[in-house]
Amino acid sequence: MTIILRAARLALPTLFFGYAILANLSLATGPHPAVVLPDAGLLSGGLTRDLDGIYKKDLPHMGPSFGLIGAARYALLGEARKGAVVGQDGWLFSSEEVRPLPTDAQLAGVVKTVLGIRAQLLQGGTELVVVPLPAKIDIYRGISPDVAFGEALATLCADFSADLKARGVAVVDARRALLDPVEPVFFATDTHWTPHGADLVASAIAASGTILPGPLSYDRTQAAPKPLTGDLVSFVTTAAMAPRVGLAVESVIPATQTPVDAGSDIFGGAATDIVLVGTSYSANPDWGFADALMRTLGRDVVSVAEQGLGPLRPMQDYLAGGDFRTDPPAIVIWEMPIRYLTDPALWPDVAARDPKVAALPQQENPDG
């Protein structure tokens, strides 16, 4: 017993200092940004902040520790870090879908912004079609953390759509198309819809009567399925650890699409026909929303959607760009996830949130 205690006294410091040497060598030789000395001197705190950030982010043990602790918390407590909420049967949902709802005044501010965008488009002779996308936590409310979240966002989607329609804006009901599907319309561990969900919404737009069909047809060639680790997994654990706690690797089938006979296009010529503006639901080619619109509408669609900016910024970028001024399209389709209506920071005409009228409680888990 004495020998074991002595060995432990020697081994623990050796392991500690050995790890410290290896960790600092890794940081010193790794691809880390150089630490820049602050102009105000070493006592300003800038150098300490930079070094602290590097140590927290890049120490060799951070990745495995993050994955192990996150996996244990998910498996034992059913919790994720801030950014995701845990549903049932391995389903994850974005915490953006459980934010407090906007007040009536805030929603009116969003509608005002949309009306301003439509007026600007009409000046160029362009019609606007708005496609509010329902929340994943609404469509799959039965396996969500609480059905109240989905019910609230369904009401918000209906109110927003009705308000726009009352002011003469063309709106397509994407929610109805995504209810009770045979195949999944959202990925279990990702924020986004599946290609099947994108197809259903594209078909709903074509069937809505808001856009006349064209004569184009397209050949579509599918590639081999490729694995997909959902973007919400990063709020739980690492991609390597996720399958061990029931967060399965999903798959998506990429595809390429070409027009069969562009010569028969009655909309052919220099003018742009339809422009798709929106978020990552439209921008990611793996979901295939722009291609699905072309197939179902029989018309050419140019996507200017952008990832990570919400629905308004890509529209503002497009209107400010030269393409709209020199070649305004016949129609702009604006894809708009309903969860972004709950972020007042994205909308210039929305007043500061009043916490007293929040319809949903804060459910985000503390980060850590």
Short mmCIF file of C-alpha atoms in Angstrom, two decimals, residues 145-355:
data_model
loop_
_atom_site.label_atom_id
_atom_site.label_comp_id
_atom_site.label_asym_id
_atom_site.label_seq_id
_atom_site.Cartn_x
_atom_site.Cartn_y
_atom_site.Cartn_z
CA PRO A 145 -40.02 19.17 -25.70
CA ASP A 146 -43.45 20.80 -25.34
CA VAL A 147 -46.34 21.01 -27.81
CA ALA A 148 -46.97 24.58 -26.64
CA PHE A 149 -43.90 25.75 -28.56
CA GLY A 150 -45.24 24.40 -31.83
CA GLU A 151 -48.76 25.66 -31.20
CA ALA A 152 -47.48 29.18 -30.53
CA LEU A 153 -45.36 29.29 -33.68
CA ALA A 154 -48.24 27.89 -35.76
CA THR A 155 -50.39 30.76 -34.54
CA LEU A 156 -47.62 33.22 -35.32
CA CYS A 157 -47.27 31.80 -38.83
CA ALA A 158 -51.03 32.08 -39.41
CA ASP A 159 -51.23 35.64 -38.05
CA PHE A 160 -48.26 36.80 -40.10
CA SER A 161 -49.60 35.24 -43.30
CA ALA A 162 -53.10 36.64 -42.74
CA ASP A 163 -51.72 40.12 -42.08
CA LEU A 164 -49.73 40.10 -45.30
CA LYS A 165 -52.63 38.75 -47.34
CA ALA A 166 -54.92 41.45 -45.94
CA ARG A 167 -52.51 44.01 -47.38
CA GLY A 168 -52.46 42.42 -50.81
CA VAL A 169 -49.19 40.48 -50.54
CA ALA A 170 -49.08 37.09 -52.27
CA VAL A 171 -48.41 34.45 -49.58
CA VAL A 172 -48.02 30.68 -50.02
CA ASP A 173 -49.08 28.28 -47.25
CA ALA A 174 -46.01 26.08 -46.83
CA ARG A 175 -47.14 24.74 -43.48
CA ARG A 176 -50.06 22.78 -44.90
CA ALA A 177 -47.72 21.12 -47.39
CA LEU A 178 -45.41 19.92 -44.62
CA LEU A 179 -48.02 18.49 -42.26
CA ASP A 180 -48.50 14.74 -41.93
CA PRO A 181 -45.88 13.77 -44.48
CA VAL A 182 -45.09 10.16 -45.32
CA GLU A 183 -41.38 10.91 -45.43
CA PRO A 184 -39.48 13.19 -43.03
CA VAL A 185 -39.59 16.84 -44.06
CA PHE A 186 -36.95 17.95 -41.56
CA PHE A 187 -33.75 16.22 -40.48
CA ALA A 188 -33.82 14.87 -36.94
CA THR A 189 -30.55 16.48 -35.86
CA ASP A 190 -30.41 19.45 -38.21
CA THR A 191 -32.24 22.77 -38.30
CA HIS A 192 -33.18 22.40 -41.95
CA TRP A 193 -35.69 20.63 -44.10
CA THR A 194 -34.98 17.54 -46.12
CA PRO A 195 -34.97 17.63 -49.94
CA HIS A 196 -38.42 16.00 -49.69
CA GLY A 197 -39.66 18.90 -47.56
CA ALA A 198 -38.23 21.37 -50.08
CA ASP A 199 -39.98 19.48 -52.89
CA LEU A 200 -43.33 19.65 -51.07
CA VAL A 201 -43.08 23.41 -50.54
CA ALA A 202 -42.03 23.97 -54.14
CA SER A 203 -45.08 22.00 -55.26
CA ALA A 204 -47.28 24.07 -52.96
CA ILE A 205 -45.95 27.26 -54.55
CA ALA A 206 -46.64 25.89 -58.03
CA ALA A 207 -50.17 24.86 -57.00
CA SER A 208 -50.96 28.16 -55.27
CA GLY A 209 -51.75 30.05 -58.46
CA THR A 210 -49.47 32.90 -57.45
CA ILE A 211 -46.98 32.10 -60.25
CA LEU A 212 -47.95 31.03 -63.77
CA PRO A 213 -46.30 27.80 -64.94
CA GLY A 214 -43.72 27.81 -67.71
CA PRO A 215 -42.73 25.29 -70.40
CA LEU A 216 -39.30 24.30 -69.15
CA SER A 217 -38.42 20.79 -68.07
CA TYR A 218 -35.28 19.51 -66.42
CA ASP A 219 -33.20 16.37 -66.20
CA ARG A 220 -32.17 15.48 -62.67
CA THR A 221 -29.31 13.13 -61.81
CA GLN A 222 -28.83 11.92 -58.28
CA ALA A 223 -25.41 11.18 -56.81
CA ALA A 224 -24.59 8.66 -54.11
CA PRO A 225 -25.95 9.45 -50.63
CA LYS A 226 -23.53 11.26 -48.38
CA PRO A 227 -23.54 11.25 -44.58
CA LEU A 228 -24.94 14.24 -42.73
CA THR A 229 -24.17 15.20 -39.15
CA GLY A 230 -26.84 17.74 -38.27
CA ASP A 231 -25.85 21.27 -37.33
CA LEU A 232 -27.62 20.89 -33.96
CA VAL A 233 -25.34 18.02 -32.91
CA SER A 234 -22.59 20.56 -32.18
CA PHE A 235 -24.74 21.84 -29.30
CA VAL A 236 -24.70 18.37 -27.73
CA THR A 237 -21.45 16.59 -28.43
CA THR A 238 -18.92 15.88 -31.15
CA ALA A 239 -19.80 14.22 -34.44
CA ALA A 240 -17.76 11.16 -33.46
CA MET A 241 -19.51 10.76 -30.11
CA ALA A 242 -23.07 11.52 -31.31
CA PRO A 243 -24.04 8.04 -32.62
CA ARG A 244 -23.06 6.49 -29.27
CA VAL A 245 -25.81 8.45 -27.51
CA GLY A 246 -28.51 7.90 -30.12
CA LEU A 247 -27.94 10.90 -32.40
CA ALA A 248 -27.72 8.98 -35.64
CA VAL A 249 -25.77 10.08 -38.69
CA GLU A 250 -28.31 10.96 -41.36
CA SER A 251 -27.84 11.10 -45.11
CA VAL A 252 -28.67 13.39 -48.00
CA ILE A 253 -28.65 12.64 -51.72
CA PRO A 254 -27.03 15.42 -53.77
CA ALA A 255 -28.31 15.94 -57.30
CA THR A 256 -27.51 17.94 -60.41
CA GLN A 257 -30.12 19.39 -62.72
CA THR A 258 -29.98 20.66 -66.32
CA PRO A 259 -32.70 22.08 -68.60
CA VAL A 260 -33.94 19.66 -71.24
CA ASP A 261 -34.55 22.23 -73.98
CA ALA A 262 -33.83 25.85 -73.17
CA GLY A 263 -34.80 26.82 -76.72
CA SER A 264 -38.50 26.43 -75.96
CA ASP A 265 -38.39 28.89 -73.06
CA ILE A 266 -41.04 31.53 -73.70
CA PHE A 267 -39.37 33.53 -70.94
CA GLY A 268 -35.99 33.10 -72.65
CA GLY A 269 -33.82 36.08 -73.47
CA ALA A 270 -31.83 38.48 -71.42
CA ALA A 271 -34.42 39.10 -68.69
CA THR A 272 -34.20 37.20 -65.41
CA ASP A 273 -37.40 35.26 -64.81
CA ILE A 274 -37.65 34.39 -61.11
CA VAL A 275 -35.24 35.20 -58.27
CA LEU A 276 -35.24 33.21 -55.04
CA VAL A 277 -34.23 35.19 -51.95
CA GLY A 278 -33.92 33.55 -48.57
CA THR A 279 -31.85 31.77 -46.00
CA SER A 280 -29.85 28.57 -45.76
CA TYR A 281 -33.03 26.62 -46.56
CA SER A 282 -32.66 27.98 -50.09
CA ALA A 283 -28.91 28.59 -50.25
CA ASN A 284 -27.71 25.06 -49.48
CA PRO A 285 -27.72 23.10 -52.76
CA ASP A 286 -28.06 19.81 -50.87
CA TRP A 287 -31.65 20.69 -49.96
CA GLY A 288 -32.42 21.40 -53.64
CA PHE A 289 -35.11 24.04 -53.15
CA ALA A 290 -34.18 26.20 -56.17
CA ASP A 291 -34.02 23.09 -58.37
CA ALA A 292 -37.40 21.92 -57.07
CA LEU A 293 -38.92 25.31 -57.90
CA MET A 294 -37.60 25.09 -61.46
CA ARG A 295 -39.05 21.61 -61.93
CA THR A 296 -42.46 22.35 -60.44
CA LEU A 297 -42.87 25.81 -62.00
CA GLY A 298 -41.28 24.98 -65.35
CA ARG A 299 -39.42 28.27 -65.18
CA ASP A 300 -35.88 29.45 -64.59
CA VAL A 301 -35.03 30.38 -61.00
CA VAL A 302 -31.91 32.23 -59.90
CA SER A 303 -31.07 31.87 -56.21
CA VAL A 304 -29.44 34.76 -54.34
CA ALA A 305 -30.14 33.24 -50.93
CA GLU A 306 -27.44 33.53 -48.29
CA GLN A 307 -26.60 31.41 -45.26
CA GLY A 308 -26.39 32.67 -41.71
CA LEU A 309 -27.91 36.12 -42.24
CA GLY A 310 -31.63 35.61 -41.63
CA PRO A 311 -34.25 36.46 -44.28
CA LEU A 312 -33.98 40.26 -44.45
CA ARG A 313 -30.28 40.84 -45.05
CA PRO A 314 -30.15 38.76 -48.29
CA MET A 315 -33.14 40.73 -49.59
CA GLN A 316 -31.48 44.03 -48.73
CA ASP A 317 -28.26 42.88 -50.40
CA TYR A 318 -30.14 41.89 -53.54
CA LEU A 319 -32.07 45.15 -53.78
CA ALA A 320 -28.89 47.15 -53.26
CA GLY A 321 -26.99 45.16 -55.89
CA GLY A 322 -26.64 45.93 -59.54
CA ASP A 323 -28.53 42.86 -60.77
CA PHE A 324 -31.89 44.11 -59.55
CA ARG A 325 -31.36 47.64 -60.88
CA THR A 326 -30.23 46.54 -64.35
CA ASP A 327 -32.27 43.36 -64.77
CA PRO A 328 -35.29 43.25 -62.42
CA PRO A 329 -36.97 39.84 -62.53
CA ALA A 330 -40.64 39.17 -63.11
CA ILE A 331 -41.05 37.61 -59.68
CA VAL A 332 -39.13 37.40 -56.40
CA ILE A 333 -39.89 34.45 -54.13
CA TRP A 334 -38.96 35.32 -50.54
CA GLU A 335 -38.41 32.25 -48.35
CA MET A 336 -38.73 33.27 -44.71
CA PRO A 337 -38.46 30.83 -41.75
CA ILE A 338 -41.07 31.85 -39.22
CA ARG A 339 -38.65 31.56 -36.29
CA TYR A 340 -36.83 34.68 -37.47
CA LEU A 341 -39.91 36.75 -36.68
CA THR A 342 -39.05 36.24 -33.01
CA ASP A 343 -35.68 37.98 -33.36
CA PRO A 344 -36.35 41.75 -33.21
CA ALA A 345 -32.69 42.48 -33.92
CA LEU A 346 -33.22 41.38 -37.54
CA TRP A 347 -36.02 43.85 -38.27
CA PRO A 348 -35.43 47.62 -38.37
CA ASP A 349 -39.05 48.55 -37.72
CA VAL A 350 -39.44 46.36 -34.64
CA ALA A 351 -39.32 48.03 -31.25
CA ALA A 352 -37.43 46.63 -28.30
CA ARG A 353 -38.98 43.51 -26.81
CA ASP A 354 -41.28 43.83 -23.81
CA PRO A 355 -40.53 40.80 -21.60
#
